[in-house]
CSV table of C-alpha atoms in Angstrom, one decimal:
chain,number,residue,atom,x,y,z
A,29,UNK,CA,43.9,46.3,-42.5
A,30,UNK,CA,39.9,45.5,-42.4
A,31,UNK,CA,38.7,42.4,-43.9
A,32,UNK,CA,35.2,40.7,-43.7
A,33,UNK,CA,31.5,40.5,-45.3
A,34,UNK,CA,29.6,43.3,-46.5
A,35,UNK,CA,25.7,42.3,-44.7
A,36,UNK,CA,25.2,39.4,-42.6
A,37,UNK,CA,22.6,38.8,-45.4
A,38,UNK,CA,25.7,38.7,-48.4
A,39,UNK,CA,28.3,36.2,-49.1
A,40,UNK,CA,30.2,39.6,-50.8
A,41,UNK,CA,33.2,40.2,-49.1
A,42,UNK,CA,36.1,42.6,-48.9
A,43,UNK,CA,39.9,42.7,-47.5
A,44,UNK,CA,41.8,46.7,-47.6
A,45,UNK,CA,45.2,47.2,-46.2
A,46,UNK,CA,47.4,50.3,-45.9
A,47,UNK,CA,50.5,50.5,-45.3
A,48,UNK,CA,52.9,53.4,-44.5
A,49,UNK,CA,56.8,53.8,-44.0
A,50,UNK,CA,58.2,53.4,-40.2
A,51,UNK,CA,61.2,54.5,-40.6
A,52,UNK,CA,59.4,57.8,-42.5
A,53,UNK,CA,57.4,57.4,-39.1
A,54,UNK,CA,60.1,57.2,-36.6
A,55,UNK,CA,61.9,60.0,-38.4
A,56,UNK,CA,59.1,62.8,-36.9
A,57,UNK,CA,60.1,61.8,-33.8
A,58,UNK,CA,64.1,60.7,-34.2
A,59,UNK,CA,65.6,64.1,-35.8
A,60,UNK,CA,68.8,62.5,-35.9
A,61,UNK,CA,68.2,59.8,-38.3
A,62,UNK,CA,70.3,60.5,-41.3
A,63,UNK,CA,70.6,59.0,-44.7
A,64,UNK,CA,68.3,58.2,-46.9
A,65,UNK,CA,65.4,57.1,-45.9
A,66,UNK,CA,62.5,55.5,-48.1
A,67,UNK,CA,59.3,56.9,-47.8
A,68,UNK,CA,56.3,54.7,-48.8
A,69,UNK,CA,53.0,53.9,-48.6
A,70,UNK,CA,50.4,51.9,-50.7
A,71,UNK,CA,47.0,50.7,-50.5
A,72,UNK,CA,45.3,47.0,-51.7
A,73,UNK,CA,42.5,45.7,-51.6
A,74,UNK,CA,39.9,42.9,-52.9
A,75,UNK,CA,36.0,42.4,-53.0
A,76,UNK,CA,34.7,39.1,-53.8
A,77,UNK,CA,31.0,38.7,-55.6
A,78,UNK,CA,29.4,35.6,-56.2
A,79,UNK,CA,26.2,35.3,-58.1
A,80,UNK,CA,24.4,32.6,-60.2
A,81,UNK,CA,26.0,34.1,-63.1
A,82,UNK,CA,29.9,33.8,-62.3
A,83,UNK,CA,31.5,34.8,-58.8
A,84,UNK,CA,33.0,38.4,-59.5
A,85,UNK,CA,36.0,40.2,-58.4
A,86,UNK,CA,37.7,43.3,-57.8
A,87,UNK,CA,41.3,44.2,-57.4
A,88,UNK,CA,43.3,46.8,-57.0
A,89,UNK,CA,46.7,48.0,-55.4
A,90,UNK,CA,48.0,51.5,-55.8
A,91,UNK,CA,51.8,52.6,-54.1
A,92,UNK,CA,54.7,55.7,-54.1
A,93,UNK,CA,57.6,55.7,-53.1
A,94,UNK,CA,60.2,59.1,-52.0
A,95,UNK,CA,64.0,59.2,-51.7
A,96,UNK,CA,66.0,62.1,-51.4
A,97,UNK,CA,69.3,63.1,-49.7
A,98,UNK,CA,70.3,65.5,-46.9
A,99,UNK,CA,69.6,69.3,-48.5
A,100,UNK,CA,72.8,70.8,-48.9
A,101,UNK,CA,74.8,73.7,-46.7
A,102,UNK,CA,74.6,76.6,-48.7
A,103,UNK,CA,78.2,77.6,-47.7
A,104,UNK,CA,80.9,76.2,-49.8
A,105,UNK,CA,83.4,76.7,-46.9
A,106,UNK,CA,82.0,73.5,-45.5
A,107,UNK,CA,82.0,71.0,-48.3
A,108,UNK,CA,84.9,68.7,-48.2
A,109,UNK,CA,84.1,67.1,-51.4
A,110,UNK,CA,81.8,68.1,-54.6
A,111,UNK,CA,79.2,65.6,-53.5
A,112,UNK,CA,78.4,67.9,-50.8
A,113,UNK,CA,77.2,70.5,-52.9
A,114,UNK,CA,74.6,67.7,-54.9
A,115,UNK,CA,70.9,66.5,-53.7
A,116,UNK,CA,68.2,64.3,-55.7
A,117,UNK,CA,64.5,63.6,-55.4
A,118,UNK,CA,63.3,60.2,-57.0
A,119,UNK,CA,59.6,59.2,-56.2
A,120,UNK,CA,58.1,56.2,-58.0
A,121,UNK,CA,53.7,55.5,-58.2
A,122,UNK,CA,52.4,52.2,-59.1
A,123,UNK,CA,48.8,51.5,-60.0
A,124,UNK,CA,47.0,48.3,-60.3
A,125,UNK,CA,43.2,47.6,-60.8
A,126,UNK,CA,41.2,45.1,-62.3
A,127,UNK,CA,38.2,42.5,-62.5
A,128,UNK,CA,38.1,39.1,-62.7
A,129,UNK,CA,35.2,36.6,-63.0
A,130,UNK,CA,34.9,32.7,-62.6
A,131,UNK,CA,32.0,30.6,-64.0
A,132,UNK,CA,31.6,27.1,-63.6
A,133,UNK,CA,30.9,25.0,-66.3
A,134,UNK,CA,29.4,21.3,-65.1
A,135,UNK,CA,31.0,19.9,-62.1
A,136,UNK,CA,34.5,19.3,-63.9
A,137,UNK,CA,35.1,22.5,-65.5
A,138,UNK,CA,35.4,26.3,-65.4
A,139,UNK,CA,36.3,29.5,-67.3
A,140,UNK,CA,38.3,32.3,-65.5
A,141,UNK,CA,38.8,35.8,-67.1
A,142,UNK,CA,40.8,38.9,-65.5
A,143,UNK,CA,40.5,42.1,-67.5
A,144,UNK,CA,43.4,44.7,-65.3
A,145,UNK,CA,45.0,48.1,-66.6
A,146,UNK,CA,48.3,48.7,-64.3
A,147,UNK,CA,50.6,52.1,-64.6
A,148,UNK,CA,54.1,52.9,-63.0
A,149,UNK,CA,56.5,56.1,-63.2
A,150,UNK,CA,60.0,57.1,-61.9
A,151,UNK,CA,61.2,60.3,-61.3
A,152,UNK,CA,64.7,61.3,-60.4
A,153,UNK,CA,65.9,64.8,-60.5
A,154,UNK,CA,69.3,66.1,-59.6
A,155,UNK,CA,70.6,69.4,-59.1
A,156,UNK,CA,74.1,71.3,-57.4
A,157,UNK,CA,74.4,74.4,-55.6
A,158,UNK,CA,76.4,77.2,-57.3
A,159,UNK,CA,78.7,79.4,-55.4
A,160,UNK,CA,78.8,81.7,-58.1
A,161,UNK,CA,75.4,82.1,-59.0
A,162,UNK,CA,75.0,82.9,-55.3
A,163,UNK,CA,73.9,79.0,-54.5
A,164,UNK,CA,71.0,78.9,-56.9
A,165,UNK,CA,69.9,75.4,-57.6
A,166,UNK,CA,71.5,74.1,-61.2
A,167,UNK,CA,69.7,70.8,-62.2
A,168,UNK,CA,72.1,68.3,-64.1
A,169,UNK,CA,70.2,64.9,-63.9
A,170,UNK,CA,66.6,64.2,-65.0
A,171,UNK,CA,65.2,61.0,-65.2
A,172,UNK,CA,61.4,60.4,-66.2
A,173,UNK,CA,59.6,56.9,-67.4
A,174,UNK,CA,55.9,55.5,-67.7
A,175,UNK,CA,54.9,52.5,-68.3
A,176,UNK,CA,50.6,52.0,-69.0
A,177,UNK,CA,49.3,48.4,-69.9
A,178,UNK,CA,46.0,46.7,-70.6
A,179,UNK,CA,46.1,42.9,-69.9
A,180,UNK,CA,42.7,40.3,-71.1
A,181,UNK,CA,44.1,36.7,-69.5
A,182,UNK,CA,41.1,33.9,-70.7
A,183,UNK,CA,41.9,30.3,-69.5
A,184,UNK,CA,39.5,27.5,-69.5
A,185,UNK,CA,39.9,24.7,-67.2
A,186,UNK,CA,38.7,21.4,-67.4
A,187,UNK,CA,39.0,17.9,-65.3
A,188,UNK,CA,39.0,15.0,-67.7
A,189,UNK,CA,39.4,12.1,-64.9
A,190,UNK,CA,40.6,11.7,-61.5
A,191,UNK,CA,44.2,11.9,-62.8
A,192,UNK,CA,43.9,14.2,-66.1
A,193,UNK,CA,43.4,18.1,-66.4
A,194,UNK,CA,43.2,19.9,-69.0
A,195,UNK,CA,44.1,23.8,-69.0
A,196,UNK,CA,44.0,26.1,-72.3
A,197,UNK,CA,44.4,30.1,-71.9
A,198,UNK,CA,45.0,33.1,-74.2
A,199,UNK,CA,47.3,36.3,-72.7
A,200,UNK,CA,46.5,39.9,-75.2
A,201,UNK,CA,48.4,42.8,-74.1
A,202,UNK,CA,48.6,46.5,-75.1
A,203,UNK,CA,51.7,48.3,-74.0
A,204,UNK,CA,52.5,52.2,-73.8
A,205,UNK,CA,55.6,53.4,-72.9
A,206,UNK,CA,57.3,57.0,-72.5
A,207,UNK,CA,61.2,57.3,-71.2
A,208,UNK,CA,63.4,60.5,-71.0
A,209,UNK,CA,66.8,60.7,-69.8
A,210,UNK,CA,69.3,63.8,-69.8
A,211,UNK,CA,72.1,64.7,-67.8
A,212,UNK,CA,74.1,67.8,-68.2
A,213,UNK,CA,78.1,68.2,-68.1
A,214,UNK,CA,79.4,70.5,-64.9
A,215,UNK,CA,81.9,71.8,-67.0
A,216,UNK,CA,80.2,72.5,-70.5
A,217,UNK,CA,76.9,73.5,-68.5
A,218,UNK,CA,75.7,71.4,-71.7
A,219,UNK,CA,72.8,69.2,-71.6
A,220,UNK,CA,72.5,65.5,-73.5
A,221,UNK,CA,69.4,64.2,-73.9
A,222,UNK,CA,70.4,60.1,-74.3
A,223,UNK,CA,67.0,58.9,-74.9
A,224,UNK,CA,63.4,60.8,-75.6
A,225,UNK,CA,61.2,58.2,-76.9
A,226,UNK,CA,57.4,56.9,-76.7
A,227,UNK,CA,55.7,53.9,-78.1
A,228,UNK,CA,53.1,50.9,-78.2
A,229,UNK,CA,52.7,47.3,-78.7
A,230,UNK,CA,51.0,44.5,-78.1
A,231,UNK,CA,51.5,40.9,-77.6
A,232,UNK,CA,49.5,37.7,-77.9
A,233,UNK,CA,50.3,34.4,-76.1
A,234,UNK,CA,48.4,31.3,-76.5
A,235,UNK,CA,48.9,28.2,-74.3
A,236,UNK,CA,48.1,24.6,-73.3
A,237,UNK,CA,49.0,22.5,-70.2
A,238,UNK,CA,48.0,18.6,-69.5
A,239,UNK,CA,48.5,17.6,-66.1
A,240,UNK,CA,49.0,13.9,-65.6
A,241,UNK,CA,49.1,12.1,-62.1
């Protein structure tokens, strides 16, 4: 992680950290670590403008993620249960960016807007080795879903006295989605797809909040 200001000159600033899985780390060098083990890493990070016309920002975070099980024997001799025969891969991404801006208004009040567009997935994928089809890989499970969204948040904040604040906002959000499921029987070799669907939305929420002391 780095963090500080742009110039000596400039009040700009900026903060980016990374991080990465240890136990993905420590498995390079520790072969014998077994089970599943998450593998992750992401990336954040936030710049800070200010100007005479609003003080500026800009977010973001961005992430994945990887499980999967032990690949298995190719040798049926050696599996002491059907679960033995079976691996998976499931990764998810997450993304996150936006701006936001602050302007005062007077000494007692200000307006705040963030404007952010965030998208996520999940993967997960099955499959079974088949003796008879001399231990090709027969897929069973798969598993994909998306999520996209577009978020305006507005809130306007004032100070009335020493012991009254005011706070009114407005939320507006546009949703996407796309989700697919199947999963196959092992003894029909016959796939069901449960759900196969895609959409939009969006939503609207206004509120208000006094704050007495």
């Amino acid at each position: 992680s780095t963090e500080g200001y742009f110039s000596k000159k400039s009040k700009a600033s900026y903060l980016v950290n990374y991080r990465y899985s240890t136990l993905a780390l420590m498995q390079r060098f520790v072969p014998s670590l077994e089970g599943v083990l998450p593998k992750y890493q992401d990336l954040s990070f936030n710049i800070h403008v200010p100007t005479k016309a609003g003080d500026f920002g800009l977010f973001g975070l961005g992430g994945s993620n990887l499980a999967e099980g032990t690949t298995p024997v190719a040798d049926s001799s050696q599996w002491e249960s059907s679960g033995e025969s079976t691996n998976f891969n499931a990764q998810q991404q997450l993304g996150v960016v936006g701006l936001r801006h602050r302007l005062l208004l007077g000494e007692k009040s200000y307006l705040k807007t963030v404007v952010a567009v965030s998208a996520d997935n999940y993967q997960d994928f099955s499959y079974r080795l088949r003796p008879e089809q001399n231990y090709a890989e027969d897929p069973y499970d798969d598993t994909n879903f998306e999520n996209y969204a577009v978020r305006l948040h507005s809130m306007f904040n004032t100070k009335l006295d020493a012991r009254n604040t005011l706070r009114v906002g407005l939320i507006a959000s546009h949703l996407d989605y796309n989700y697919f499921y199947r999963n196959k029987d092992w003894d029909t070799d016959i796939w069901t797809v449960y759900f196969d669907e895609g959409g939009n939305t969006q939503q609207y929420e206004g509120y208000a909040q006094w704050k007495h002391r």
